[in-house]
mmCIF file with all atom_site columns, C-alpha atoms and ligand atoms in Angstrom:
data_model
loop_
_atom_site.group_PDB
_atom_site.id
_atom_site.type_symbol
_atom_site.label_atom_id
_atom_site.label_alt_id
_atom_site.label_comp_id
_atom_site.label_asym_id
_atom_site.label_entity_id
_atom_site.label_seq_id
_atom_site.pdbx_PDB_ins_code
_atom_site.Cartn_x
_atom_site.Cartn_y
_atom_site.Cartn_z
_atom_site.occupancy
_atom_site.B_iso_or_equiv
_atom_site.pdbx_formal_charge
_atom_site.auth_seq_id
_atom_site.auth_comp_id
_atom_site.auth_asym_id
_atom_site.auth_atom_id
_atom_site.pdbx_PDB_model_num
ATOM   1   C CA . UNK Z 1 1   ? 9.823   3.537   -16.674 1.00 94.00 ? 1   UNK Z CA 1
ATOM   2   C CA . UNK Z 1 2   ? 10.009  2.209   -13.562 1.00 97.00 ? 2   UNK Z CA 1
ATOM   3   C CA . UNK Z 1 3   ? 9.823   -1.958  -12.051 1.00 98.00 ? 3   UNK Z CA 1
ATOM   4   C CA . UNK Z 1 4   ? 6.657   -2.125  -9.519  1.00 98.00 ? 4   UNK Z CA 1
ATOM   5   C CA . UNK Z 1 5   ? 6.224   -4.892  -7.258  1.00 98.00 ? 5   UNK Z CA 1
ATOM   6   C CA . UNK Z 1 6   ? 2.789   -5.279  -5.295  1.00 99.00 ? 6   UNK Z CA 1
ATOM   7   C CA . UNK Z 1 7   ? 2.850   -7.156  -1.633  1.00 99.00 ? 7   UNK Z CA 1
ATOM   8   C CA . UNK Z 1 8   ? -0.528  -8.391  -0.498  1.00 98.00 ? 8   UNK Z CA 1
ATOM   9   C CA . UNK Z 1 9   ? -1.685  -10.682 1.436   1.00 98.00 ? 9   UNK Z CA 1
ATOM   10  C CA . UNK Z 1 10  ? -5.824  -10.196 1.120   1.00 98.00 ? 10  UNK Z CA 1
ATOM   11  C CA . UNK Z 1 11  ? -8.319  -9.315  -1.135  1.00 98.00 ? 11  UNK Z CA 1
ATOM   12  C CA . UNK Z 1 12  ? -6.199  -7.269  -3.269  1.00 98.00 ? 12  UNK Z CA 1
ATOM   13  C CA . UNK Z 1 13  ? -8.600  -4.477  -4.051  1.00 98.00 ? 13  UNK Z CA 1
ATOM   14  C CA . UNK Z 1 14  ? -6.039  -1.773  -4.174  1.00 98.00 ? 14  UNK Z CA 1
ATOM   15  C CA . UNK Z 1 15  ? -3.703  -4.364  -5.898  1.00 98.00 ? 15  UNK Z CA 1
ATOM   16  C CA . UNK Z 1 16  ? -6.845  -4.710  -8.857  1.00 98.00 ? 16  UNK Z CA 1
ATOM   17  C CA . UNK Z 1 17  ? -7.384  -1.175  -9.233  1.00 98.00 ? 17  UNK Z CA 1
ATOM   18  C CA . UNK Z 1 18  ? -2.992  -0.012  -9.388  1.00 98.00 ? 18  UNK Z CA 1
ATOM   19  C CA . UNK Z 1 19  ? -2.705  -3.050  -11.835 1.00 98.00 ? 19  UNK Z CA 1
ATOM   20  C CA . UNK Z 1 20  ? -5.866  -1.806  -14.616 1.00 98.00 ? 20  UNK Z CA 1
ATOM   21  C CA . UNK Z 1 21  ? -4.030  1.665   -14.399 1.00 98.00 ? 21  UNK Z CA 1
ATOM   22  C CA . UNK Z 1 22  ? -0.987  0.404   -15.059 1.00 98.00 ? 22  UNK Z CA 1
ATOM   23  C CA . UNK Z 1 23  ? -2.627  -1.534  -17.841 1.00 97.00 ? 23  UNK Z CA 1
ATOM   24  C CA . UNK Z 1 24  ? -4.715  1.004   -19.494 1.00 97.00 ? 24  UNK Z CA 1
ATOM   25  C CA . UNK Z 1 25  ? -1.131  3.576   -18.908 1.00 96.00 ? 25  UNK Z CA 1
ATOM   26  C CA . UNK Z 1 26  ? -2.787  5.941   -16.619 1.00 97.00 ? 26  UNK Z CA 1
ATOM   27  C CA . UNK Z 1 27  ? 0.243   5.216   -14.555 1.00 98.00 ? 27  UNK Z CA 1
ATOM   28  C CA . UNK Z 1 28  ? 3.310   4.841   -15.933 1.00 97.00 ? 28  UNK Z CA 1
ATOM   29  C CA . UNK Z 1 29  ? 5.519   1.739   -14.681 1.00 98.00 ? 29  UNK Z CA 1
ATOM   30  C CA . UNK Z 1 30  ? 5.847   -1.635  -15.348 1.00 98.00 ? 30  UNK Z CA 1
ATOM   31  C CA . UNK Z 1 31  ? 3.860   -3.886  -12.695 1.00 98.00 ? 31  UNK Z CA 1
ATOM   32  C CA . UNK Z 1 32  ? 6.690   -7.069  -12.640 1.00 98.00 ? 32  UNK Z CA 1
ATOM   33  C CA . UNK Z 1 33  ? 4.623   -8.993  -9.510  1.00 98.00 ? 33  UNK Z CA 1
ATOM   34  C CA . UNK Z 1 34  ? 2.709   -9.562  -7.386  1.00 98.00 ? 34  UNK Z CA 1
ATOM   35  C CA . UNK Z 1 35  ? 4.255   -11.001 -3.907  1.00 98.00 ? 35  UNK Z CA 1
ATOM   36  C CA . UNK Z 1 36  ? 2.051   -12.556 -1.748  1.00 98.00 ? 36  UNK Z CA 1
ATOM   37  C CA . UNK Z 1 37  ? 2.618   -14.566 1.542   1.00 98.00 ? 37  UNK Z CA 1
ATOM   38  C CA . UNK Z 1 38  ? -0.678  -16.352 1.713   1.00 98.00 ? 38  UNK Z CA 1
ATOM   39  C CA . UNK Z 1 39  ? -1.482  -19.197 -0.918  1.00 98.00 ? 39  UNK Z CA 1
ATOM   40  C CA . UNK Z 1 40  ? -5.217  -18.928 -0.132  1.00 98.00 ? 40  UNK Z CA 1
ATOM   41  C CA . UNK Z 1 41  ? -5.410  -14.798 -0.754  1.00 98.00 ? 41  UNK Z CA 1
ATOM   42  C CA . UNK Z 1 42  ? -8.067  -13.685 -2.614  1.00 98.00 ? 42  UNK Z CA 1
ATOM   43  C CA . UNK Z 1 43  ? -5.612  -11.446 -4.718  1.00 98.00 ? 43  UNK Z CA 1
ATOM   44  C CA . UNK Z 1 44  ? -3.880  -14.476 -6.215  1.00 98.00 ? 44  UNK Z CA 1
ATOM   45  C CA . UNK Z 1 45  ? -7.245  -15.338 -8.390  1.00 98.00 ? 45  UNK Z CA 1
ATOM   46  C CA . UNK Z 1 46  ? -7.269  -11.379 -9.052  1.00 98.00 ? 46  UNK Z CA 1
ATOM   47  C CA . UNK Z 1 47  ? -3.769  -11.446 -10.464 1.00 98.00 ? 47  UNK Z CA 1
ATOM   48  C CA . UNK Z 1 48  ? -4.277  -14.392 -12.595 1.00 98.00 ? 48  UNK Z CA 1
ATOM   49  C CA . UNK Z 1 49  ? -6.898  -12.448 -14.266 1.00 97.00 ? 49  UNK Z CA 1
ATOM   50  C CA . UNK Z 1 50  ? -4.960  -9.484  -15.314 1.00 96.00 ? 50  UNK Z CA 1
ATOM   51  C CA . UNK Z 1 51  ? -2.249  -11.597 -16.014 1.00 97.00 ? 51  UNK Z CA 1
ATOM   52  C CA . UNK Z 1 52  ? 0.459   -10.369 -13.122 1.00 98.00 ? 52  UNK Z CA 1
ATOM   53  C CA . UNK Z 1 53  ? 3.283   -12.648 -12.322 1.00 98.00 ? 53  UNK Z CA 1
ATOM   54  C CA . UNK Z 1 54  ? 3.289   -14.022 -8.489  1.00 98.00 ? 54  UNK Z CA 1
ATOM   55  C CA . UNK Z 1 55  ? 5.073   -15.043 -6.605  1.00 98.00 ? 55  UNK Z CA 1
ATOM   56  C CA . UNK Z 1 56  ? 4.250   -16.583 -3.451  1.00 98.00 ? 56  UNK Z CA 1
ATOM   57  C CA . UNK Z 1 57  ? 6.957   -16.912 -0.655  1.00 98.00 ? 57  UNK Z CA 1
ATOM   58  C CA . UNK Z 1 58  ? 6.974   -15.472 3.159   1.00 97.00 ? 58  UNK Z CA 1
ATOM   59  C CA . UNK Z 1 59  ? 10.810  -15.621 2.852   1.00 98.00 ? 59  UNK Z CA 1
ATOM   60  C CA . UNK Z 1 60  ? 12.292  -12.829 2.527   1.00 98.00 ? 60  UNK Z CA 1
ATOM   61  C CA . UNK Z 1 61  ? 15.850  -14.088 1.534   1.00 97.00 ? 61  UNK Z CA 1
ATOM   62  C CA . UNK Z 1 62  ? 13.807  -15.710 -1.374  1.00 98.00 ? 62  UNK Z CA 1
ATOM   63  C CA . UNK Z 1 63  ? 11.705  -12.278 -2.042  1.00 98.00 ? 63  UNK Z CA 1
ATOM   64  C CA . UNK Z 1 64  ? 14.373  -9.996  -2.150  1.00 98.00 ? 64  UNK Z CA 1
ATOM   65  C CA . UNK Z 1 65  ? 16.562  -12.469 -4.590  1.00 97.00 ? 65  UNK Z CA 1
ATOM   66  C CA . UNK Z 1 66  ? 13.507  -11.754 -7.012  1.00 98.00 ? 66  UNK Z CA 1
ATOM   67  C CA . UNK Z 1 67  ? 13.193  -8.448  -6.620  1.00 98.00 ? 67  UNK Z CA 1
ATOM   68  C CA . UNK Z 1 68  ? 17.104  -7.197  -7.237  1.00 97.00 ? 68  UNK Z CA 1
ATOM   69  C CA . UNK Z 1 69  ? 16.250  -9.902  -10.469 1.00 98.00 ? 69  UNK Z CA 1
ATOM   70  C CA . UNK Z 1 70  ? 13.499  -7.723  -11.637 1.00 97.00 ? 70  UNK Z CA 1
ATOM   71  C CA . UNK Z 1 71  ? 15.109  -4.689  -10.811 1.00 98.00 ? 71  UNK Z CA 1
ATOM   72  C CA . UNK Z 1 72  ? 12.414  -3.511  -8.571  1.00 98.00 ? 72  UNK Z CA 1
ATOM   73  C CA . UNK Z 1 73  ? 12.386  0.237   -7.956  1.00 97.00 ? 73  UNK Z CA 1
ATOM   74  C CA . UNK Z 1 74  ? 8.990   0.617   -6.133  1.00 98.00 ? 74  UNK Z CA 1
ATOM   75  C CA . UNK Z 1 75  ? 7.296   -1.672  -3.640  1.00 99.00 ? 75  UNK Z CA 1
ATOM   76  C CA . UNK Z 1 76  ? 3.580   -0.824  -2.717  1.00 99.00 ? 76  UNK Z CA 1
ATOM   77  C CA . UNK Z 1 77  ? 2.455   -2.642  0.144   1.00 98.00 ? 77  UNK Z CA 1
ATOM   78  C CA . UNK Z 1 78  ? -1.640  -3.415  -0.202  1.00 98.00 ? 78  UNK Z CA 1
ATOM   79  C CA . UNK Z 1 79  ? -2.846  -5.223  2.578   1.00 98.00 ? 79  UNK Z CA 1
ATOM   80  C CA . UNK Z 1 80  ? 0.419   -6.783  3.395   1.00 98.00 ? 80  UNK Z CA 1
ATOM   81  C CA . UNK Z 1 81  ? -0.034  -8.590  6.999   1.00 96.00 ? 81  UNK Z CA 1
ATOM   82  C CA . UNK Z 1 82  ? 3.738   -9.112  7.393   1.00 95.00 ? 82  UNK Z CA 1
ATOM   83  C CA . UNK Z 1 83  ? 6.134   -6.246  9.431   1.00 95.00 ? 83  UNK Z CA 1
ATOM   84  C CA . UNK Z 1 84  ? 9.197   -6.543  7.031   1.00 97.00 ? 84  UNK Z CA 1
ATOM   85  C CA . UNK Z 1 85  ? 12.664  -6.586  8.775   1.00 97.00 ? 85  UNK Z CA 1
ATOM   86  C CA . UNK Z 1 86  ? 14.733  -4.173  8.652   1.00 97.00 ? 86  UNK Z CA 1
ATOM   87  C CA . UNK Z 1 87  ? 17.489  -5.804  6.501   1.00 96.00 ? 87  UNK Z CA 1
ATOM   88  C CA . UNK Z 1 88  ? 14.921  -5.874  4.098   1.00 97.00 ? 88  UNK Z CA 1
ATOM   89  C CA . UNK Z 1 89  ? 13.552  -2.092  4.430   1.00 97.00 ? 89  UNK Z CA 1
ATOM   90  C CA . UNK Z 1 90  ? 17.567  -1.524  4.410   1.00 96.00 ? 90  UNK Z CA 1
ATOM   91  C CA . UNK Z 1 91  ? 17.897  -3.349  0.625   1.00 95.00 ? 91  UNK Z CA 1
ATOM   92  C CA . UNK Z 1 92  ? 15.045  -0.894  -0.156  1.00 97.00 ? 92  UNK Z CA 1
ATOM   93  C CA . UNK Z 1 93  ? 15.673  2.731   1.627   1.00 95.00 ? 93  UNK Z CA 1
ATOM   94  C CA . UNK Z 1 94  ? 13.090  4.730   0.687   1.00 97.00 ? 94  UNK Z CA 1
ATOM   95  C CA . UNK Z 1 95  ? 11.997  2.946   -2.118  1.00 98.00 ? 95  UNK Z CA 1
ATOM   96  C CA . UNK Z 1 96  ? 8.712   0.857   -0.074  1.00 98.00 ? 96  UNK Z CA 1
ATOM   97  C CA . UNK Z 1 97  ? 5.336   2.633   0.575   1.00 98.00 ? 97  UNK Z CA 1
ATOM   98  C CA . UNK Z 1 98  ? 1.930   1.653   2.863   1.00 98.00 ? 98  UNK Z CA 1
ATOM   99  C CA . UNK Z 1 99  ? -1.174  2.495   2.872   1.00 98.00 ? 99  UNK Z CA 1
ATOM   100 C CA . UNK Z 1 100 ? -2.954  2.389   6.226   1.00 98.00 ? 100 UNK Z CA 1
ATOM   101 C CA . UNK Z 1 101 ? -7.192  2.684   6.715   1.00 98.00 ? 101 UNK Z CA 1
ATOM   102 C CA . UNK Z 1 102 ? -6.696  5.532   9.529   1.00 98.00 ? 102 UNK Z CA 1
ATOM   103 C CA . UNK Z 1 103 ? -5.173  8.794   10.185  1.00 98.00 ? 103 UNK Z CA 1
ATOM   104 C CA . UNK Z 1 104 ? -1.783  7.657   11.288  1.00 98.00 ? 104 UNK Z CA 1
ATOM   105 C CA . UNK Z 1 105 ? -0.342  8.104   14.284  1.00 98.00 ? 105 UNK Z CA 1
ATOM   106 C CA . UNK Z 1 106 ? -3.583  7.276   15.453  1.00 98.00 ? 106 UNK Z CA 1
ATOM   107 C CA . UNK Z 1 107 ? -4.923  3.722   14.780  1.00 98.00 ? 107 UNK Z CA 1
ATOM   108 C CA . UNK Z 1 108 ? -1.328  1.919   13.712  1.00 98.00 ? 108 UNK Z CA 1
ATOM   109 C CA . UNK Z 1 109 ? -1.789  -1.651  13.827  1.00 97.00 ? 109 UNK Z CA 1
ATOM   110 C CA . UNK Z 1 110 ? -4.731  -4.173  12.086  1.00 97.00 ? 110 UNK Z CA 1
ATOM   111 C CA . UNK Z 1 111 ? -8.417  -3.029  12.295  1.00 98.00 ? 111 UNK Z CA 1
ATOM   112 C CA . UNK Z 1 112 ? -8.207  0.606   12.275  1.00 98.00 ? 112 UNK Z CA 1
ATOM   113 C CA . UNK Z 1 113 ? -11.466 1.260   10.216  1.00 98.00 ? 113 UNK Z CA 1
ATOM   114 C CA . UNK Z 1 114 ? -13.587 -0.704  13.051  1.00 98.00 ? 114 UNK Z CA 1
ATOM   115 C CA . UNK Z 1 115 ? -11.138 0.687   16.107  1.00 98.00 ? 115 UNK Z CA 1
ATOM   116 C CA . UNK Z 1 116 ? -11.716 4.519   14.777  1.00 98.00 ? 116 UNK Z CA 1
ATOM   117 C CA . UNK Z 1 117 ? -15.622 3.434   14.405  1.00 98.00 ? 117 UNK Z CA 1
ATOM   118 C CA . UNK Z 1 118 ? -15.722 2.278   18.157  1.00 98.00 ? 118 UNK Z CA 1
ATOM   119 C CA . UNK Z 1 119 ? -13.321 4.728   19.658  1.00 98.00 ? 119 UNK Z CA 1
ATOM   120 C CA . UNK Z 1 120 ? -15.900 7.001   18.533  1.00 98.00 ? 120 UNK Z CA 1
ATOM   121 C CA . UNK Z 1 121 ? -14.112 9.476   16.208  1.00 98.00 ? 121 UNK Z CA 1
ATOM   122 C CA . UNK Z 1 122 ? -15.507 12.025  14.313  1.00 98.00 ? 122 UNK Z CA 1
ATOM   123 C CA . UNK Z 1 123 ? -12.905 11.930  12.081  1.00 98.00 ? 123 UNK Z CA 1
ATOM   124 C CA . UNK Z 1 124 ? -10.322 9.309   10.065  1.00 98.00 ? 124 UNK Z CA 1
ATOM   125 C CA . UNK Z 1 125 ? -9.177  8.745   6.835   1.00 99.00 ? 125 UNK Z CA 1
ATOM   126 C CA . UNK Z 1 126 ? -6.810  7.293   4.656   1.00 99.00 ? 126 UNK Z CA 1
ATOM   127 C CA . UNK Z 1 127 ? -2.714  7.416   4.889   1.00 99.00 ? 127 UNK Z CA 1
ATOM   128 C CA . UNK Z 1 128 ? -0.230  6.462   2.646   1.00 98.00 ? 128 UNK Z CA 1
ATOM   129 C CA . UNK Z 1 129 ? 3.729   6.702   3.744   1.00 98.00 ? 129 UNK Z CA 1
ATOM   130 C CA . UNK Z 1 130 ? 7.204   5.341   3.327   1.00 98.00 ? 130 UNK Z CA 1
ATOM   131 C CA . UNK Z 1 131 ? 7.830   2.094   5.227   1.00 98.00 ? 131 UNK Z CA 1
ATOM   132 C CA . UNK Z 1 132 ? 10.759  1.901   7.799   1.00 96.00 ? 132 UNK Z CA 1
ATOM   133 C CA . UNK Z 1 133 ? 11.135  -0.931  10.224  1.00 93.00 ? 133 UNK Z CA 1
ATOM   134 C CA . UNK Z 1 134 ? 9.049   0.378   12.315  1.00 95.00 ? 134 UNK Z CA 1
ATOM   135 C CA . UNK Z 1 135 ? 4.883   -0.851  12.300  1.00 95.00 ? 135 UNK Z CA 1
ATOM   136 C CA . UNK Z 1 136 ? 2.715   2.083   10.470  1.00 96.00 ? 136 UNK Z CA 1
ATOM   137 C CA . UNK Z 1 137 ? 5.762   4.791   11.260  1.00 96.00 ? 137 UNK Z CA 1
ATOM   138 C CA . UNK Z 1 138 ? 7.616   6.055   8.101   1.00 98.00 ? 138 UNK Z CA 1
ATOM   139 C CA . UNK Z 1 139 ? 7.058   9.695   6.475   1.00 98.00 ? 139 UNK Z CA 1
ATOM   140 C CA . UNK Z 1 140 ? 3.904   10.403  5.521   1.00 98.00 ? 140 UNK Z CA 1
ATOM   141 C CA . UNK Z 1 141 ? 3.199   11.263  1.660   1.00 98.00 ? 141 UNK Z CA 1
ATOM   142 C CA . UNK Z 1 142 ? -0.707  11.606  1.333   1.00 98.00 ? 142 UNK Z CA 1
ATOM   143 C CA . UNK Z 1 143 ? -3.211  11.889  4.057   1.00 98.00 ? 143 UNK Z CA 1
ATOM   144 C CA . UNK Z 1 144 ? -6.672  12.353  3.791   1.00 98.00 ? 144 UNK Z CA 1
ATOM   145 C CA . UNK Z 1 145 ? -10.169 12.698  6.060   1.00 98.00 ? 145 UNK Z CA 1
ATOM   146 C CA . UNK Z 1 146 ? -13.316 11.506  6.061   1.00 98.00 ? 146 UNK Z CA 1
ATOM   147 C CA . UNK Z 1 147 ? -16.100 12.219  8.685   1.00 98.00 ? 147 UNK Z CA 1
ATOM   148 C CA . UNK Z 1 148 ? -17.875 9.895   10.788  1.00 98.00 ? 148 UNK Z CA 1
ATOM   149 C CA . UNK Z 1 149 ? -21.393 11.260  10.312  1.00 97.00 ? 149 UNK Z CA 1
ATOM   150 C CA . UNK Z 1 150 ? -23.977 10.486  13.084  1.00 94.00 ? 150 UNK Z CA 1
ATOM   151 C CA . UNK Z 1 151 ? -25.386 7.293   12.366  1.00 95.00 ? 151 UNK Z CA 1
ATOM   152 C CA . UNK Z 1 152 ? -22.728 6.479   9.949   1.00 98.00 ? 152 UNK Z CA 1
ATOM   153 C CA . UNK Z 1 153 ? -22.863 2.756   9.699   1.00 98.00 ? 153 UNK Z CA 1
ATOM   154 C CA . UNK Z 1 154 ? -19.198 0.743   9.714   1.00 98.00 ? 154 UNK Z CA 1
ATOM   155 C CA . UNK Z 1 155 ? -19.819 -0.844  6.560   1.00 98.00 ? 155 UNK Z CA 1
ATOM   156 C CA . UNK Z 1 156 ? -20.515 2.824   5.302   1.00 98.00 ? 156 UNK Z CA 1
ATOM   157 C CA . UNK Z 1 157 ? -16.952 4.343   7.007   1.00 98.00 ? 157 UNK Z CA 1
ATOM   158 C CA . UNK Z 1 158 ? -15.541 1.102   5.329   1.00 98.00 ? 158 UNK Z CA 1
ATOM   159 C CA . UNK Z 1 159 ? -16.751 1.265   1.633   1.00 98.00 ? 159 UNK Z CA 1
ATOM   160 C CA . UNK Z 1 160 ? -16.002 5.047   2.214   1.00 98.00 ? 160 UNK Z CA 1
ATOM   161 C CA . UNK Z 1 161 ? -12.455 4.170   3.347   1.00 98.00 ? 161 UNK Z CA 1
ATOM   162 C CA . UNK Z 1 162 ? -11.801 1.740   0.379   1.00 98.00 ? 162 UNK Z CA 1
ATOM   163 C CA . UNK Z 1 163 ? -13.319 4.087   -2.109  1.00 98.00 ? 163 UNK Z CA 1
ATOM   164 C CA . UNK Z 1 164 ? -10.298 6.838   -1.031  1.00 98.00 ? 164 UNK Z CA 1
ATOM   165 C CA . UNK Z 1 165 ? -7.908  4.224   -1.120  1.00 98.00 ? 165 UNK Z CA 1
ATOM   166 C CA . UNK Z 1 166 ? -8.642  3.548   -4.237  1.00 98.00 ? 166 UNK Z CA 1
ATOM   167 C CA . UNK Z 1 167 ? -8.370  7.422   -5.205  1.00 98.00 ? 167 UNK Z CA 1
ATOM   168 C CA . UNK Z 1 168 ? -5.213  8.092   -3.296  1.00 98.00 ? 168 UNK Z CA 1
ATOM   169 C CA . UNK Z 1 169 ? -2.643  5.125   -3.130  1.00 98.00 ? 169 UNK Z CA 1
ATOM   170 C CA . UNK Z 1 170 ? -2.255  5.301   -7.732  1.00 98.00 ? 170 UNK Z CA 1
ATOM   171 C CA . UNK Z 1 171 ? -1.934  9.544   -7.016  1.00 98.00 ? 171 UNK Z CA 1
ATOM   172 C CA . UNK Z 1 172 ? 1.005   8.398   -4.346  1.00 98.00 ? 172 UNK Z CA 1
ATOM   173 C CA . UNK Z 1 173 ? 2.236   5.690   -6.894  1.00 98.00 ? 173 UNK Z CA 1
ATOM   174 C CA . UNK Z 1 174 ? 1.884   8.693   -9.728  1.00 98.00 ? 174 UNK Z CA 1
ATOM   175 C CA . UNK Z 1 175 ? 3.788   10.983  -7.783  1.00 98.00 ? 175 UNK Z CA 1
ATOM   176 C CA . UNK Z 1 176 ? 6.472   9.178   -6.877  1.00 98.00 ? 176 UNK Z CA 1
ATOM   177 C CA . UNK Z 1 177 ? 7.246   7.724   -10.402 1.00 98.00 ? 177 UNK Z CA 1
ATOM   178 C CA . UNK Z 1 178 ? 7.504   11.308  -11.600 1.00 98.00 ? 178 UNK Z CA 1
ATOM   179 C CA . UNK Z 1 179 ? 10.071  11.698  -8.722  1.00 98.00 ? 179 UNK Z CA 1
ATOM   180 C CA . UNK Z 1 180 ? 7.930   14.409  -7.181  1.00 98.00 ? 180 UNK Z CA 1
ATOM   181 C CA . UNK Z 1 181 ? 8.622   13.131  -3.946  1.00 98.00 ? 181 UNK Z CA 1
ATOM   182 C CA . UNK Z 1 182 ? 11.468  14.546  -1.686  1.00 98.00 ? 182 UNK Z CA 1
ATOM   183 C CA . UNK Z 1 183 ? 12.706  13.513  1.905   1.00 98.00 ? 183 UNK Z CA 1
ATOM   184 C CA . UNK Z 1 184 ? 13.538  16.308  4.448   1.00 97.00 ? 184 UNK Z CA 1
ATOM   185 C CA . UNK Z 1 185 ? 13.782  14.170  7.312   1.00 95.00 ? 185 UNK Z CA 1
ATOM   186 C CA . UNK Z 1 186 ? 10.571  12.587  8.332   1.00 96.00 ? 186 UNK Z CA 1
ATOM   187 C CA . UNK Z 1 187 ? 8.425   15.161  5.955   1.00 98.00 ? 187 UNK Z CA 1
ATOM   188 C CA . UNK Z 1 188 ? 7.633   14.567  2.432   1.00 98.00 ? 188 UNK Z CA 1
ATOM   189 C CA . UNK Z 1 189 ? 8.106   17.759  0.349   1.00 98.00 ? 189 UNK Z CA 1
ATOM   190 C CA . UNK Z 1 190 ? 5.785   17.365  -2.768  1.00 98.00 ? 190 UNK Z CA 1
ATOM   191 C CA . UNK Z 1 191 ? 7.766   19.210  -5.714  1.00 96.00 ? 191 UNK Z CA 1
HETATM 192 C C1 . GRF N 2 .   ? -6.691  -1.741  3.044   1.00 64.82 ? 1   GRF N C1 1
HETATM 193 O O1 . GRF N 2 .   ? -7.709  -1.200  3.843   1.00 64.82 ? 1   GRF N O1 1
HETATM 194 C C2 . GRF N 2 .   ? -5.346  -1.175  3.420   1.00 64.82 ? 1   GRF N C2 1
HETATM 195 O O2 . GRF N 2 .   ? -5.408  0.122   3.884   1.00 64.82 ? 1   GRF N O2 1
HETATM 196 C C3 . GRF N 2 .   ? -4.919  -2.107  4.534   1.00 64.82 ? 1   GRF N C3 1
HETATM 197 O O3 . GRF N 2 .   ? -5.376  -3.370  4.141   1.00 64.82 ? 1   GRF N O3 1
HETATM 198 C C4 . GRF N 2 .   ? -6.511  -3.222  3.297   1.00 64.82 ? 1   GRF N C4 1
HETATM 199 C C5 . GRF N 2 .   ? -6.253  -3.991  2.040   1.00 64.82 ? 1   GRF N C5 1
HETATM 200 O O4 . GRF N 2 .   ? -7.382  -4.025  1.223   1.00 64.82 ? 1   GRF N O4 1
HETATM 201 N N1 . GRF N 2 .   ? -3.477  -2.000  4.738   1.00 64.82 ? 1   GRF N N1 1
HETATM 202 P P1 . GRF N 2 .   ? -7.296  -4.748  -0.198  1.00 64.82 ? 1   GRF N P1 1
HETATM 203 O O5 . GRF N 2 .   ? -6.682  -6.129  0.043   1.00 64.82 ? 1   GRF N O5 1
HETATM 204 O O6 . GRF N 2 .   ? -6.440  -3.914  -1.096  1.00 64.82 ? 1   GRF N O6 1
HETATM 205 O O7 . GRF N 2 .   ? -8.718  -4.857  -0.670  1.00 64.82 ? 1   GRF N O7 1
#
């Protein structure tokens, strides 16, 4: 089974809903921690309650000491707010994944759900891809769409947004713990 490691920095919805999985073995891996760069994050108090280690540390040189510790195989970024360097996506080739509230390459960066919403697209959606050192960039794994209806309201688009996340980043985590997921260049081949 493989050594998980969460990074958020938030809330920590995705980070509650991966960790019960894990728990109830609907997804097999072992969650070691939770990393977190921000002492006040919601997702701390979220963690204590399902009983996840944390550790809380924007160093990397500290982070990275943990994670070879722990043997780390897998690192799901949640509503991480940091752009890790590449010595660190270097320790970890291939082995970190993102999820990002838009259709990337469109809407890289923070506040995609609102900038989609006032762009006025009719269409977003939910990514999830590997992390290199560049912002919202790596291969893509999962992608999915949701309509902007007419007279969708942003808190709509948003809960709908969250709701997908929710659906796709564990399938993501699923798939590539069964080692379903293969690199041919920048595409993901799902096997
Ligand atoms: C999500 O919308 C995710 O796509 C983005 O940050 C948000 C984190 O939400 N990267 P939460 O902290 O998991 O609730």
């Amino acid at each position: 089974m493989i050594n998980l490691a969460i990074f958020a920095s938030g809330n920590g919805s995705n980070f509650a809903v991966i960790a019960a999985l894990i728990k109830n073995r609907k997804l097999n891996a072992n969650l070691k921690l939770l990393v977190c760069d921000n002492p006040k994050a919601y997702v701390l108090t979220r963690a204590k309650k399902l009983k996840v280690r944390t550790l809380i540390s924007q160093d990397e040189n500290t982070i990275v000491t943990q994670l070879k510790k722990e043997k780390i195989s897998l690192i799901v970024l949640a509503g991480y707010m940091r752009l890790l360097s590449k010595h660190f996506v270097s320790n970890f080739k291939n082995k970190i994944i993102n999820i990002h509230p838009a259709l990337l390459p469109a809407f890289k960066g923070t506040n995609s759900i609102q900038r989609a919403f006032d762009y006025g697209a009719k269409i977003t959606g939910v990514t999830i891809h590997f992390v290199d050192e560049k912002m919202d960039h790596g291969p893509i794994i999962l992608q999915q769409a949701i309509s902007i209806e007419k007279r969708m309201s942003l808190k709509k688009l948003e809960a709908k947004i969250h709701q997908l996340e929710h659906k796709l980043y564990p399938q993501a985590i699923r798939l590539f713990t069964q080692k379903r997921l293969k690199l041919s260049g920048r595409k993901v081949i799902i096997g």
